[in-house]
Short mmCIF file of C-alpha atoms and ligand atoms in Angstrom, two decimals:
data_model
loop_
_atom_site.label_atom_id
_atom_site.label_comp_id
_atom_site.label_asym_id
_atom_site.label_seq_id
_atom_site.Cartn_x
_atom_site.Cartn_y
_atom_site.Cartn_z
CA MET Q 1 95.65 106.57 112.90
CA ASN Q 2 92.77 105.26 110.79
CA ASP Q 3 92.15 106.13 107.14
CA GLN Q 4 89.46 108.73 107.96
CA GLU Q 5 91.78 110.56 110.43
CA LEU Q 6 94.63 110.54 107.83
CA MET Q 7 92.20 111.93 105.30
CA GLU Q 8 91.23 114.73 107.76
CA ARG Q 9 94.96 115.62 107.92
CA ALA Q 10 95.20 115.74 104.11
CA ARG Q 11 92.15 118.03 103.98
CA LYS Q 12 93.70 120.33 106.58
CA ALA Q 13 96.96 120.32 104.57
CA SER Q 14 95.13 121.48 101.47
CA GLU Q 15 94.39 124.77 103.26
CA ASN Q 16 98.02 125.73 102.58
CA SER Q 17 97.72 124.95 98.84
CA TYR Q 18 99.29 127.44 96.49
CA SER Q 19 96.99 127.09 93.53
CA PRO Q 20 96.22 130.46 92.03
CA TYR Q 21 96.15 129.03 88.45
CA SER Q 22 93.90 125.97 88.70
CA GLY Q 23 91.93 127.06 91.70
CA PHE Q 24 92.14 123.45 92.82
CA GLN Q 25 93.57 122.74 96.28
CA VAL Q 26 95.06 119.45 97.15
CA GLY Q 27 96.48 118.15 100.43
CA ALA Q 28 98.37 114.91 101.13
CA ALA Q 29 99.19 113.18 104.38
CA VAL Q 30 101.59 110.27 104.75
CA LEU Q 31 101.68 107.91 107.71
CA THR Q 32 104.95 106.25 108.52
CA LYS Q 33 105.57 103.01 110.20
CA ASP Q 34 106.54 104.74 113.41
CA GLY Q 35 103.16 106.55 113.48
CA GLU Q 36 104.34 109.91 112.29
CA VAL Q 37 102.11 111.98 109.93
CA ILE Q 38 103.75 114.37 107.45
CA THR Q 39 101.66 116.60 105.28
CA GLY Q 40 102.08 118.66 102.10
CA CYS Q 41 100.08 120.54 99.48
CA ASN Q 42 100.22 121.31 95.76
CA THR Q 43 102.44 124.20 94.81
CA GLU Q 44 101.79 125.85 91.45
CA ASN Q 45 103.84 127.94 89.12
CA VAL Q 46 103.00 130.51 86.41
CA SER Q 47 104.98 128.23 84.13
CA TYR Q 48 102.31 125.50 84.64
CA GLY Q 49 104.59 122.49 84.05
CA LEU Q 50 106.65 123.35 87.11
CA THR Q 51 103.71 122.73 89.34
CA VAL Q 52 104.33 120.27 92.11
CA CYS Q 53 101.47 118.02 93.14
CA ALA Q 54 100.62 117.47 96.74
CA GLU Q 55 101.78 113.85 96.75
CA ARG Q 56 105.18 114.61 95.37
CA ALA Q 57 105.52 117.64 97.74
CA VAL Q 58 104.83 115.52 100.81
CA LEU Q 59 107.12 112.68 99.80
CA SER Q 60 109.94 115.05 99.05
CA LYS Q 61 109.37 116.71 102.37
CA ALA Q 62 109.39 113.38 104.14
CA VAL Q 63 112.72 112.37 102.47
CA SER Q 64 114.17 115.73 103.52
CA MET Q 65 113.15 114.88 107.07
CA GLY Q 66 115.09 111.67 106.93
CA LYS Q 67 112.36 109.22 105.91
CA LYS Q 68 113.45 106.30 103.68
CA ARG Q 69 111.92 104.04 101.06
CA GLY Q 70 109.85 101.42 102.97
CA ASP Q 71 109.11 103.82 105.84
CA PHE Q 72 105.55 104.72 104.61
CA LEU Q 73 102.30 102.86 105.24
CA LYS Q 74 99.73 105.06 103.73
CA ILE Q 75 99.19 108.28 101.85
CA ALA Q 76 95.82 110.13 101.94
CA ILE Q 77 94.86 112.69 99.26
CA ALA Q 78 92.10 115.31 99.36
CA GLY Q 79 91.30 117.80 96.64
CA LYS Q 80 88.64 120.38 95.80
CA PRO Q 81 88.11 123.62 93.89
CA HIS Q 82 88.55 126.68 96.12
CA ASP Q 83 85.35 127.35 97.97
CA LYS Q 84 83.65 124.20 96.74
CA GLU Q 85 83.06 120.62 97.97
CA TRP Q 86 85.60 117.82 98.21
CA GLN Q 87 85.60 115.69 95.11
CA PHE Q 88 87.23 112.63 93.55
CA CYS Q 89 90.98 113.18 93.44
CA SER Q 90 93.10 110.15 92.70
CA PRO Q 91 96.93 110.62 92.12
CA CYS Q 92 98.04 111.57 88.70
CA GLY Q 93 100.20 109.20 86.77
CA ALA Q 94 103.51 110.93 87.67
CA CYS Q 95 102.58 110.84 91.37
CA ARG Q 96 101.75 107.13 91.14
CA GLN Q 97 105.25 106.44 89.91
CA VAL Q 98 106.72 108.56 92.78
CA ILE Q 99 104.58 106.79 95.38
CA TYR Q 100 105.64 103.43 93.84
CA GLU Q 101 109.24 104.47 94.22
CA PHE Q 102 108.89 104.65 98.06
CA SER Q 103 107.11 101.30 98.43
CA CYS Q 104 108.84 98.03 98.95
CA GLU Q 105 107.70 94.78 97.17
CA GLY Q 106 105.06 93.08 99.35
CA GLU Q 107 104.59 96.24 101.44
CA GLU Q 108 102.92 98.52 98.97
CA ILE Q 109 101.87 101.96 100.19
CA LEU Q 110 98.04 102.16 100.57
CA VAL Q 111 96.63 105.23 98.72
CA ILE Q 112 93.54 106.71 100.37
CA TYR Q 113 91.31 108.93 98.33
CA LEU Q 114 87.68 109.85 97.88
CA ASP Q 115 85.78 108.04 95.14
CA THR Q 116 82.96 109.59 93.20
CA LYS Q 117 80.40 108.79 95.94
CA LYS Q 118 82.56 110.71 98.46
CA SER Q 119 83.36 107.59 100.41
CA ILE Q 120 86.99 106.72 101.17
CA LYS Q 121 88.88 104.16 98.98
CA SER Q 122 92.06 102.57 100.06
CA VAL Q 123 94.01 101.02 97.13
CA PRO Q 124 97.57 99.59 97.17
CA ILE Q 125 99.88 101.51 94.77
CA ASP Q 126 100.73 98.47 92.75
CA ILE Q 127 96.99 98.30 91.78
CA LEU Q 128 96.90 101.89 90.79
CA LEU Q 129 100.15 101.51 88.83
CA PRO Q 130 100.40 97.92 87.59
CA ASP Q 131 103.95 96.89 86.39
CA GLY Q 132 105.38 100.19 87.67
CA PHE Q 133 108.98 100.90 86.65
CA ARG Q 134 111.83 99.63 88.80
CA PHE Q 135 115.35 98.49 88.08
N1 THU S 1 97.17 117.93 91.75
C1 THU S 1 97.72 117.28 92.83
O1 THU S 1 98.25 118.03 93.69
N2 THU S 1 97.63 115.99 92.91
C2 THU S 1 97.01 115.21 91.98
O2 THU S 1 97.09 113.99 92.18
C3 THU S 1 96.32 115.78 90.87
C4 THU S 1 96.49 117.19 90.59
C5 THU S 1 97.24 119.42 91.64
C6 THU S 1 98.10 119.90 90.50
C7 THU S 1 97.46 121.28 90.24
O3 THU S 1 98.05 122.19 91.17
C8 THU S 1 96.03 121.02 90.52
O4 THU S 1 95.91 119.93 91.26
C9 THU S 1 95.16 120.97 89.29
O5 THU S 1 95.66 119.97 88.40
#
């Protein structure tokens, strides 16, 4: 599964987004080392702070399915306003920390997202989150 194909899975997953408050749909797709793709989407709440981003939703789902830290190769993220074009959508700070949690040192998860020119970027999580918290 290449980056473009994983991005397509993220776009498809965003169709299930529950985002009545922001009007911004986000999908995420993770690729595991054994070639499995797991998808998720953002899930909003009327109490805005309880909103779950697509990245956290998909990683929580993967863990619930039995996946472990170190099982993940890549995560693709796609976001857009409802009924509009895909746009730049990199993981928020909280999601960077959660992605970091599931990476092992030297095997950092690759984060795939659209840059402002609509081309795909692939950036290791330790670059997106330098000196991420671990103990
Ligand atoms: N959102 C994500 O799902 N992932 C991100 O990395 C950025 C933001 C969601 C949260 C909220 O439902 C909507 O996008 C607008 O912030």
